[in-house]
Short mmCIF file of C-alpha atoms and ligand atoms in Angstrom, two decimals:
data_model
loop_
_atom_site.label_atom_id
_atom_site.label_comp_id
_atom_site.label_asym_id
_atom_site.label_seq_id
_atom_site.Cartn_x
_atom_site.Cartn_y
_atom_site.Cartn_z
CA UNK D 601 -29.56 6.50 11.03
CA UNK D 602 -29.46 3.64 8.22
CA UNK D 603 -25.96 2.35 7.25
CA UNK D 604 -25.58 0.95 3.50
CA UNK D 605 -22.66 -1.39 3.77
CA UNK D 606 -21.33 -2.83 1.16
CA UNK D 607 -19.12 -6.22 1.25
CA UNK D 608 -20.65 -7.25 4.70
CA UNK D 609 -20.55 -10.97 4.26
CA UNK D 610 -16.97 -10.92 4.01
CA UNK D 611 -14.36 -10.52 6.33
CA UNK D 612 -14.04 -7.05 7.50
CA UNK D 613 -17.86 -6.47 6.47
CA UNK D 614 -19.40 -8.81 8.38
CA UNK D 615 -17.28 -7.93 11.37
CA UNK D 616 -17.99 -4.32 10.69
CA UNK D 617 -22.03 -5.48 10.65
CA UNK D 618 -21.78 -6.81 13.96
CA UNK D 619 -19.90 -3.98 15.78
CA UNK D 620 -22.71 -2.06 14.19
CA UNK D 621 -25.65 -3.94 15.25
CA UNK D 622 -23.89 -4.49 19.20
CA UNK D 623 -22.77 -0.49 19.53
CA UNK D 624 -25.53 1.47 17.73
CA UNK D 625 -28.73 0.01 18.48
CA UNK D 626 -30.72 1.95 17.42
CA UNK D 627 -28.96 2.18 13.47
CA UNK D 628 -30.51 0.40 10.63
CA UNK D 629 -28.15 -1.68 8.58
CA UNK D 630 -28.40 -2.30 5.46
CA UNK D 631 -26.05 -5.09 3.85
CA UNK D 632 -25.18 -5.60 -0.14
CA UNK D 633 -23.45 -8.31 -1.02
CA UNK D 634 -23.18 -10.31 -4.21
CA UNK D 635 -21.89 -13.34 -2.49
CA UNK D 636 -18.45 -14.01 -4.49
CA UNK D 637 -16.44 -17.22 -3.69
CA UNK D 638 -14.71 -15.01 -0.46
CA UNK D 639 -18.31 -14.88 1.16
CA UNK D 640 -20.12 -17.06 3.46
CA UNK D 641 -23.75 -16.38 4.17
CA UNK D 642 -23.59 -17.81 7.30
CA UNK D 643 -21.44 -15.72 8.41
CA UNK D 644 -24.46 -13.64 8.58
CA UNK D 645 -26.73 -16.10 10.67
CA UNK D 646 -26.84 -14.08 13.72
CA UNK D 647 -27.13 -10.87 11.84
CA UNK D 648 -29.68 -12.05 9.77
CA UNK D 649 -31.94 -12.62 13.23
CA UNK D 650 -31.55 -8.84 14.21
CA UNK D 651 -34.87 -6.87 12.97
CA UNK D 652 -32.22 -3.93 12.48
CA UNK D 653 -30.04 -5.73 9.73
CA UNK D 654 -31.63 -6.10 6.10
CA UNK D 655 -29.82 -8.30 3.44
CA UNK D 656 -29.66 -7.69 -0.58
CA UNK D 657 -28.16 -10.22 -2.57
CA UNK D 658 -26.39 -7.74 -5.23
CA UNK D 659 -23.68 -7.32 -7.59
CA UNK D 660 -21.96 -3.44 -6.92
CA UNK D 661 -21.45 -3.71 -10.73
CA UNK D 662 -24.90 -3.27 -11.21
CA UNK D 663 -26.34 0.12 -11.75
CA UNK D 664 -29.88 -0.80 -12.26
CA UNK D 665 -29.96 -3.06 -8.74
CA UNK D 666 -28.15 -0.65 -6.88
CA UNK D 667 -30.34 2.10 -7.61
CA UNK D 668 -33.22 0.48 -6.53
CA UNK D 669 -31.78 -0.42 -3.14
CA UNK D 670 -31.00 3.12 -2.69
CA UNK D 671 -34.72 4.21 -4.09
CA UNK D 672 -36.03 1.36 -1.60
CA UNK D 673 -33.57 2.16 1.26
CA UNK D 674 -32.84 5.72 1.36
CA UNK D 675 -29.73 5.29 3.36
CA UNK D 676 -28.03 8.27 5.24
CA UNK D 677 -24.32 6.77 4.86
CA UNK D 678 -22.53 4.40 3.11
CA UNK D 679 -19.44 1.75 3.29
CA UNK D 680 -18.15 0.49 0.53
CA UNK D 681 -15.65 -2.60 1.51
CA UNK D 682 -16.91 -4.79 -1.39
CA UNK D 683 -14.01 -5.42 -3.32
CA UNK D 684 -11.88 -8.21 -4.95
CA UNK D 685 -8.97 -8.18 -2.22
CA UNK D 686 -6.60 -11.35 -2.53
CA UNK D 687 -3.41 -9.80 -4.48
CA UNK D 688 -2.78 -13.25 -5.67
CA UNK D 689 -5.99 -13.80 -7.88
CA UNK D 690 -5.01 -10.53 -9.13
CA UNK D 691 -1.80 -11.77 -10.17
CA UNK D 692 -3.95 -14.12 -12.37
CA UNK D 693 -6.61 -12.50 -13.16
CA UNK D 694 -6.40 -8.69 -13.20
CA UNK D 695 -9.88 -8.03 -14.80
CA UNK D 696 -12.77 -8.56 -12.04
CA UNK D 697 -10.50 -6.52 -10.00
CA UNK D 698 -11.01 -3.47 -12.52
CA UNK D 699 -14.78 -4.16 -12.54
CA UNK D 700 -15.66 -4.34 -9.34
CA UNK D 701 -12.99 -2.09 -7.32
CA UNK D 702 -12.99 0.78 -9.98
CA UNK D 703 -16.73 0.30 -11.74
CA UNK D 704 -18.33 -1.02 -8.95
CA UNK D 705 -17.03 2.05 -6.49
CA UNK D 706 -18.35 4.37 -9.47
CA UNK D 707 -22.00 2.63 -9.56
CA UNK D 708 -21.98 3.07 -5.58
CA UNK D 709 -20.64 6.71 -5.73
CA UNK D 710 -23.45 7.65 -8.50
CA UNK D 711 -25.72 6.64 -6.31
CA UNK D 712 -25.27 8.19 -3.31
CA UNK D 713 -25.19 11.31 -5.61
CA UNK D 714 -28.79 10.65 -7.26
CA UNK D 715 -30.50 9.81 -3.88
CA UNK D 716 -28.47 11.94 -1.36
CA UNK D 717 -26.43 11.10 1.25
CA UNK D 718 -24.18 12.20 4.24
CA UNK D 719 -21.45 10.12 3.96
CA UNK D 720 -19.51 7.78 1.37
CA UNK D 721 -16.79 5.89 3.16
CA UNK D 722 -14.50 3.89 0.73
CA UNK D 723 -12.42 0.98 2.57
CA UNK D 724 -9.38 1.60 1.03
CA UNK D 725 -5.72 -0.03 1.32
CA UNK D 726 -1.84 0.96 2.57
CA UNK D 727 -0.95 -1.17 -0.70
CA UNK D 728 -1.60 1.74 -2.47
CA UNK D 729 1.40 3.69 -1.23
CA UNK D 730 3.74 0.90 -2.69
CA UNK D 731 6.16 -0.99 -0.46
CA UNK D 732 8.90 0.21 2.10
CA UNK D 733 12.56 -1.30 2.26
CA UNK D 734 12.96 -4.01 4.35
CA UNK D 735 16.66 -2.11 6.17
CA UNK D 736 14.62 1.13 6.42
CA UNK D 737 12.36 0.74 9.77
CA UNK D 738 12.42 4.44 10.26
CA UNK D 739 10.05 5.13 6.76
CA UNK D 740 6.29 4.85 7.28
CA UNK D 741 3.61 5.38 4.98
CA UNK D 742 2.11 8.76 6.20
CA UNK D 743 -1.50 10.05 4.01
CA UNK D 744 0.44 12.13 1.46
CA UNK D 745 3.06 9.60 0.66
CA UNK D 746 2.81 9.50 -2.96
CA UNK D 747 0.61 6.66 -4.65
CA UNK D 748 2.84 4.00 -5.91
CA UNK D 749 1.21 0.86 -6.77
CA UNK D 750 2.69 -2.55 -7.24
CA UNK D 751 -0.23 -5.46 -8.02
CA UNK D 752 -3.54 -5.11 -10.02
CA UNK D 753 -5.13 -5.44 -6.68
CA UNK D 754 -3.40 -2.22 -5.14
CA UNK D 755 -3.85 -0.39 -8.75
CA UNK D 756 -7.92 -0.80 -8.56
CA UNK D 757 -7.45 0.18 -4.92
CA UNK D 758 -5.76 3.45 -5.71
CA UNK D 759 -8.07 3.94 -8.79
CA UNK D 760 -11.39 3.54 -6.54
CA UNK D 761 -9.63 5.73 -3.98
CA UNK D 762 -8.53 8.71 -6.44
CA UNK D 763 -12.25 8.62 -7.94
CA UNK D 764 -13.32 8.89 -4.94
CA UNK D 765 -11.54 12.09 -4.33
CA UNK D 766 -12.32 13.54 -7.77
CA UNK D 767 -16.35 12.90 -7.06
CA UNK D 768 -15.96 14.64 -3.68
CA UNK D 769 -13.59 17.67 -5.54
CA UNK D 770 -16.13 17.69 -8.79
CA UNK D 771 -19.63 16.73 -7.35
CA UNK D 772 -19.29 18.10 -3.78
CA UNK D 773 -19.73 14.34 -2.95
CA UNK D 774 -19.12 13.68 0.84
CA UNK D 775 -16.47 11.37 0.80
CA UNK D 776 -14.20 10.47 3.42
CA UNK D 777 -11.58 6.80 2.40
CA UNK D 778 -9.41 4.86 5.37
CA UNK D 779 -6.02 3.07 4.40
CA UNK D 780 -5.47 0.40 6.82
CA UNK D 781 -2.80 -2.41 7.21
CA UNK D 782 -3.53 -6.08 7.41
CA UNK D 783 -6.13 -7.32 9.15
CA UNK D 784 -6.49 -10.04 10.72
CA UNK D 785 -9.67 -11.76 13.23
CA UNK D 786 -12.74 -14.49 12.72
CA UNK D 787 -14.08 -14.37 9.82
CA UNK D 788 -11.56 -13.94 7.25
CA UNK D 789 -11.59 -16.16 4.00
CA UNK D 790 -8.65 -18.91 4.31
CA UNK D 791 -6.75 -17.98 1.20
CA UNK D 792 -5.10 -15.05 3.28
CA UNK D 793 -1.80 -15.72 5.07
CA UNK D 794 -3.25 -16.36 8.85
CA UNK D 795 -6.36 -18.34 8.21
CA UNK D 796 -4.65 -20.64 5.17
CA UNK D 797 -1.75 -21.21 7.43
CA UNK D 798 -3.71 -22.26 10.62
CA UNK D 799 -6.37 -24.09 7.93
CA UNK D 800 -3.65 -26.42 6.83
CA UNK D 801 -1.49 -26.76 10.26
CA UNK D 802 -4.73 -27.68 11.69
CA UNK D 803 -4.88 -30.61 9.00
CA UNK D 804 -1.22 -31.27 9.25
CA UNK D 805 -0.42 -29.75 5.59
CA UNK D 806 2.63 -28.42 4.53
CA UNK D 807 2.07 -24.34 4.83
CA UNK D 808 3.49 -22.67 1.64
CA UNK D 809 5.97 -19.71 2.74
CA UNK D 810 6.63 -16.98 -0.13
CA UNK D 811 9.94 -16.83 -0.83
CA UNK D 812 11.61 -16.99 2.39
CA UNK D 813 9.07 -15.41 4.74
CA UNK D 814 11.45 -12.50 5.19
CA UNK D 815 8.43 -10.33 4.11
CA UNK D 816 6.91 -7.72 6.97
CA UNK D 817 2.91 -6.79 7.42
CA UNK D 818 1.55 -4.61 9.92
CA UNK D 819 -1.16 -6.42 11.21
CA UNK D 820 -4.23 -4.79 12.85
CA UNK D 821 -6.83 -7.03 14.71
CA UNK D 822 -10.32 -6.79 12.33
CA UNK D 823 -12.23 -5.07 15.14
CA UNK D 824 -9.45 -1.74 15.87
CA UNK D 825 -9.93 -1.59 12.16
CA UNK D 826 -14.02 -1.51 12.37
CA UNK D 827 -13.68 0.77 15.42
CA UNK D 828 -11.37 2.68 12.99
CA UNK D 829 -13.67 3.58 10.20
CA UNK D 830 -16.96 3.96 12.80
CA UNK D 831 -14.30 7.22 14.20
CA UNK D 832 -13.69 8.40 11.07
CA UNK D 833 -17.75 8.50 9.86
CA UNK D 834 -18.30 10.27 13.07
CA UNK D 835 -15.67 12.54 13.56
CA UNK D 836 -13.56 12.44 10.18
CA UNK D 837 -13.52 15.40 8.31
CA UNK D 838 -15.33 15.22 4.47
CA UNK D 839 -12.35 14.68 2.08
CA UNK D 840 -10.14 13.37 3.38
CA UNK D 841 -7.95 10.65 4.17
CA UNK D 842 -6.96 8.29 6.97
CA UNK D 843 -4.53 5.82 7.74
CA UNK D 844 -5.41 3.22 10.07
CA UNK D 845 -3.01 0.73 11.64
CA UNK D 846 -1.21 -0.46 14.74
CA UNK D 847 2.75 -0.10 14.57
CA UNK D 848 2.83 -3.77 15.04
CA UNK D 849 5.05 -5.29 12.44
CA UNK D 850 5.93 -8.84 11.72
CA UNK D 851 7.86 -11.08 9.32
CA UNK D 852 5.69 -13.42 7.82
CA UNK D 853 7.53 -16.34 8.76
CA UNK D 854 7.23 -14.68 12.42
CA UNK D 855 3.34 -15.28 12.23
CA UNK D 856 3.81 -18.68 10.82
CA UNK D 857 5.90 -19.86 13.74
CA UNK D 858 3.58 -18.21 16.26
CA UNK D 859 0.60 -20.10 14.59
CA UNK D 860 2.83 -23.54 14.91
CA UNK D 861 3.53 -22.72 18.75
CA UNK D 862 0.15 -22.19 18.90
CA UNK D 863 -1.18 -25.13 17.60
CA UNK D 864 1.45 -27.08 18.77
CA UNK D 865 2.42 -28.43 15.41
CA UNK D 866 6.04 -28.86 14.33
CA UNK D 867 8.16 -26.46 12.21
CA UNK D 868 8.73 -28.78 9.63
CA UNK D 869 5.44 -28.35 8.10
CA UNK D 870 6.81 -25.18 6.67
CA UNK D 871 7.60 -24.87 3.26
CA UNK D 872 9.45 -22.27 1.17
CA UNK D 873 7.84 -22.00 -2.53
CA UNK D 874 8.16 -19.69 -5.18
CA UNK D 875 7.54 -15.93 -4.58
CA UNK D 876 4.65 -14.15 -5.37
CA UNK D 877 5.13 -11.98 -8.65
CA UNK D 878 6.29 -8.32 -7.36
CA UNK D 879 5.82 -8.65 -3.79
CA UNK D 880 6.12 -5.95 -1.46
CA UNK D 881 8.30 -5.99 0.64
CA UNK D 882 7.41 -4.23 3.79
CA UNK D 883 4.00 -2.07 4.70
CA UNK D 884 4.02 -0.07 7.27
CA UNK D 885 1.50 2.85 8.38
CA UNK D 886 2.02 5.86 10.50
CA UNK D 887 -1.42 6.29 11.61
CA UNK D 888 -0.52 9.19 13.97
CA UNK D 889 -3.00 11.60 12.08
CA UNK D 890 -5.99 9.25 12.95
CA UNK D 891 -4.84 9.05 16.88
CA UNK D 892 -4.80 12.44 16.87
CA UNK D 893 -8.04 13.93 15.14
CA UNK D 894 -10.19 11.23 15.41
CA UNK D 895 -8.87 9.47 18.48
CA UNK D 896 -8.43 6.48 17.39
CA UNK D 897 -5.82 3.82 18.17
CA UNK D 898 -5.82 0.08 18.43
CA UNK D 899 -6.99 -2.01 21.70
CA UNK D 900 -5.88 -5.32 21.03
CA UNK D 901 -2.22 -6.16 21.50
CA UNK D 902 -1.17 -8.95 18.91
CA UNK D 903 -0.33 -11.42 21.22
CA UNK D 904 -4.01 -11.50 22.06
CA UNK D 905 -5.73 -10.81 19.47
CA UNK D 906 -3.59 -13.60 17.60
CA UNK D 907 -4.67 -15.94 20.40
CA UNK D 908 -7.99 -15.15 20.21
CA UNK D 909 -7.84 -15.56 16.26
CA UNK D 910 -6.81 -18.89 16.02
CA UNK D 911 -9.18 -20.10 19.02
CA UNK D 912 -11.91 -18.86 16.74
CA UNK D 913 -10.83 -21.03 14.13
CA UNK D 914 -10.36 -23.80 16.06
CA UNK D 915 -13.63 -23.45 17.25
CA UNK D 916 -15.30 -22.81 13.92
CA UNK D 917 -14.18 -25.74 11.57
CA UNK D 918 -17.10 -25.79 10.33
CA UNK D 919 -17.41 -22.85 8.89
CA UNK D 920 -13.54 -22.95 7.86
CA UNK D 921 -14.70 -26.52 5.91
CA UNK D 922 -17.93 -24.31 3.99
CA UNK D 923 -15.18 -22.05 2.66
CA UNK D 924 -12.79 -24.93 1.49
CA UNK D 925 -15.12 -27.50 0.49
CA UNK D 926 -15.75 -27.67 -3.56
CA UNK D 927 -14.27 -24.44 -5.34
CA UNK D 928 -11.67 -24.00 -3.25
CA UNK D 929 -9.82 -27.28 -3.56
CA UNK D 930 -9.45 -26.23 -7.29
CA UNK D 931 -7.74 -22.87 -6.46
CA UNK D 932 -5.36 -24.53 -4.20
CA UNK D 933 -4.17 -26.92 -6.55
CA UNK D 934 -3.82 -24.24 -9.12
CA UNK D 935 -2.51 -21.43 -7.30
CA UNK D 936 -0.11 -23.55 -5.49
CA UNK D 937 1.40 -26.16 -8.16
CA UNK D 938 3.82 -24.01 -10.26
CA UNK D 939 5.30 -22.85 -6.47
CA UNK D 940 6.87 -25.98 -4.80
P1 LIG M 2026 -13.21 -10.11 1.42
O1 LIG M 2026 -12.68 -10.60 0.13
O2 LIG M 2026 -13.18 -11.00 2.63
O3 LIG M 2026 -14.73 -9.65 1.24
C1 LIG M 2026 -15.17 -8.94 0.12
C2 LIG M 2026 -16.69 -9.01 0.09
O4 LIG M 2026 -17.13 -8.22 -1.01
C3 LIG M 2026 -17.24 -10.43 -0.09
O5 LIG M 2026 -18.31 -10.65 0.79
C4 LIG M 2026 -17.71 -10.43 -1.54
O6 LIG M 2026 -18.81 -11.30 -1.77
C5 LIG M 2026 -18.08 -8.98 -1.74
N1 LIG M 2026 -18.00 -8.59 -3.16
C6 LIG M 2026 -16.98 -8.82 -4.02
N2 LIG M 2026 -17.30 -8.35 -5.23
C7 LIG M 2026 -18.54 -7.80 -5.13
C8 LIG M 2026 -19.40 -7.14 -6.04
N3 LIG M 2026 -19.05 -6.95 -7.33
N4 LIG M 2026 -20.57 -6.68 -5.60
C9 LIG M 2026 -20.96 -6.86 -4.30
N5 LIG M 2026 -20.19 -7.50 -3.40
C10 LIG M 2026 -19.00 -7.96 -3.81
O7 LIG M 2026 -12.42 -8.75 1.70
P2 LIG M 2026 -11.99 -8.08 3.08
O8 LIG M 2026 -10.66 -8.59 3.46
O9 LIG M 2026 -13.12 -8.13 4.02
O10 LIG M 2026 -11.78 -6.58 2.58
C11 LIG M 2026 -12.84 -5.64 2.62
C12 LIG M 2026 -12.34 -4.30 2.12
O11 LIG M 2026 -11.25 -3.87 2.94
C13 LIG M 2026 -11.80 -4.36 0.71
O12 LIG M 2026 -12.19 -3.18 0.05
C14 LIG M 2026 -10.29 -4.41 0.88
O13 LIG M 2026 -9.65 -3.82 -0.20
C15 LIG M 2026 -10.10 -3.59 2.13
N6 LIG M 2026 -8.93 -3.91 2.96
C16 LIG M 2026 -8.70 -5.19 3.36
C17 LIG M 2026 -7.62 -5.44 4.21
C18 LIG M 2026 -7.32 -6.83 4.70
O14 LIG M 2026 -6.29 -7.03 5.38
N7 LIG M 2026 -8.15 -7.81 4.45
C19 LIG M 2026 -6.77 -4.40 4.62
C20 LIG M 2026 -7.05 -3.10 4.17
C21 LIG M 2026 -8.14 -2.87 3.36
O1 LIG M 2027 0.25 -18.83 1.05
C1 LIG M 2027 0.74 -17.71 1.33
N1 LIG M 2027 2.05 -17.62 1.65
C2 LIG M 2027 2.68 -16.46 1.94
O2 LIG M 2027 3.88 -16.43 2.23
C3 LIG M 2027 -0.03 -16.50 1.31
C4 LIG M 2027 -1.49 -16.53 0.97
C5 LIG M 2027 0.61 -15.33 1.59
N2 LIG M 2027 1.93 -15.28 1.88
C6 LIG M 2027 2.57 -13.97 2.16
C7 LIG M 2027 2.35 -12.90 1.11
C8 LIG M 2027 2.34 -11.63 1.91
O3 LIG M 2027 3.67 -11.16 2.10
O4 LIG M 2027 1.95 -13.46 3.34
C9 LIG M 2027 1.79 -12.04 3.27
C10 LIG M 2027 0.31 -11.71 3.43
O5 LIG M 2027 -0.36 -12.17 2.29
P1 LIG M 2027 -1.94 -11.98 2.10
O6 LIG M 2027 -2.63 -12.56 3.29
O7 LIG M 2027 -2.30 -12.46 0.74
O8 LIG M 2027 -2.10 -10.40 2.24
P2 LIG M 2027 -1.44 -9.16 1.45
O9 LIG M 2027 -0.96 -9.56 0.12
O10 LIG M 2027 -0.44 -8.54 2.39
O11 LIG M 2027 -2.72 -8.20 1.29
C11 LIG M 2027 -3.63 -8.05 2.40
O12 LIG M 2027 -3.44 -6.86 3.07
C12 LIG M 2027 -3.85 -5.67 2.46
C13 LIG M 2027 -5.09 -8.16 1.96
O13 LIG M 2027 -5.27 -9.35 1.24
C14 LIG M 2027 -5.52 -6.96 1.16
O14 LIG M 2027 -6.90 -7.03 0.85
C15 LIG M 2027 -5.26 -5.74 1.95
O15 LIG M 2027 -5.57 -4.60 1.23
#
């Protein structure tokens, strides 16, 4: 078997990569990344050592490149989690999201339909079902809740995902997409709500709260998530969709206070700034379809995976600083000084 994954020096890539190379030894992956500001190589190191991992620096935009990976590789399956995914820069900058969620997932999809495959798996989102009420805990978003968008981000999301379905409906392409909730683990790029907040409580910085952190996620630890989407290639059915995600819902000034205990840092680091442009107010996924047909459900309970989370970061400051040395002080400043 030979994996094309797409994305895997990001977050939920790269921890996808590694679940790979540790439970199917005897796989071949293949990672494509283009290496965008939300990648770290070196996240990669140990991968990169494994004769069964292969590494092509690429842009998903680009037809030309992509093909020839596919005419060198010949993969049997592919993932596509490459994707603009902070809602914020979306907010700003709408464009790149277009390219490379909608155009990119088209230049992967034609593809896999020139050279053959047995599986395309998109990595898709529960922002594309919209937002739930925050005094309505008995909604969830089941598969066939209707597509409801709110940010740029979740509107290339739903785009890439409803393509998806039309290629699989017009080509006979073998598609099968995952919606999960948030994720959260090692590895994820600190301008997300867990890693900026322990990133600057670790420093003693004042952690920016949206609005007033009344907010809810349902967070999933990264690896349920890869364990997720490794059920649904192997026992998913062609077509259709799944939504992935752990019933565990929390307020995001909840998390914030959890990472202070944590840390033991004091509350008055937080700060309440302006609130992000359309927020949603509430995700939440019924993943009961998933538990059922594929037999999936989450392993980690939050209380440990959050522990184990924030030890990682603590123990990986160096590769925390990589992320926020240079570029990133710019984004910070700009994405932050219109808020306090
Ligand atoms: P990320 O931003 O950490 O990583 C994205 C990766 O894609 C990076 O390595 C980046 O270099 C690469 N990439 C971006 N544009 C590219 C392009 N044009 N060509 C090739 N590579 C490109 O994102 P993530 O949080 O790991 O999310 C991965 C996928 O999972 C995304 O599709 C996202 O929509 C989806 N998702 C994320 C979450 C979450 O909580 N993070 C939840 C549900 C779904
Ligand atoms: O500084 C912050 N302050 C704050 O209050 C940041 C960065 C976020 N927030 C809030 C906004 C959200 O309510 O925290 C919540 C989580 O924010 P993000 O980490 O940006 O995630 P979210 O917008 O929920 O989207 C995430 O989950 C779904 C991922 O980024 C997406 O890729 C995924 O599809």
């Amino acid at each position: 078997m030979k994996i094309l994954v797409t994305g895997g020096a990001g977050f939920i890539g790269s921890n996808f990569v590694y679940l790979l190379l540790e439970e199917r030894p005897d796989w071949k992956v293949v990672c494509v990344d283009a290496l965008t500001y939300a990648a770290n190589i070196h996240t990669l190191n140990d991968a990169l050592k494994n004769p069964n991992f292969t590494f092509y620096k690429e842009d998903i935009r680009n037809r030309e490149g992509i093909f020839e990976i596919f005419e060198k590789e010949h993969p049997d399956v592919v993932v596509n989690f490459a994707a603009e995914s902070h809602v914020d820069r979306s907010i700003e900058n709408p464009g790149i999201f277009l390219e490379t969620n909608i155009l990119g997932t088209q230049v992967m999809m034609d593809a896999c339909r020139k050279y053959g495959i047995e599986r395309f798996h998109q990595v898709g989102t529960d922002e594309v079902y919209g937002d739930l009420p925050l005094d309505r805990p008995d909604l969830f978003f089941h598969e066939d809740t209707p597509i409801h968008t709110s940010s740029p981000y979740s509107t290339s999301k739903a785009s890439a995902d409803l393509l998806a379905l039309a290629y699989h409906r017009t080509y006979g392409l073998p598609v099968t997409i995952s919606r999960c909730s948030n994720n959260y683990g090692p590895y994820q790029f600190p301008e997300k709500l867990i890693p900026l907040m322990i990133n600057n409580a670790s420093q003693d910085k004042k952690l920016p709260v949206y609005g007033e952190g009344l907010n809810v996620r349902d967070w999933l630890y990264v690896k349920d998530h890869c364990y997720g989407i490794l059920a649904v290639l192997e026992k998913g059915k062609v077509g259709e969709v799944y939504n992935l995600g752990g019933h565990n819902e929390k307020a995001n000034i909840e998390i914030v206070k959890i990472i202070l205990e944590e840390l033991g840092k004091p509350e008055s680091l937080i700060t309440y700034v302006a609130d992000r442009k359309g927020h949603d107010q509430r995700y939440a996924i019924d993943p009961s379809k998933a538990n059922k047909e594929l037999g999936w459900g989450p392993t980690t309970m939050f209380k440990d995976g959050i522990k184990l989370t924030i030890d990682w970061y603590k123990n990986h400051m160096d590769w925390m600083n990589e992320c926020t040395s240079g570029e990133y002080q710019n984004y910070y400043k700009e994405m932050y000084k219109d808020r306090v």
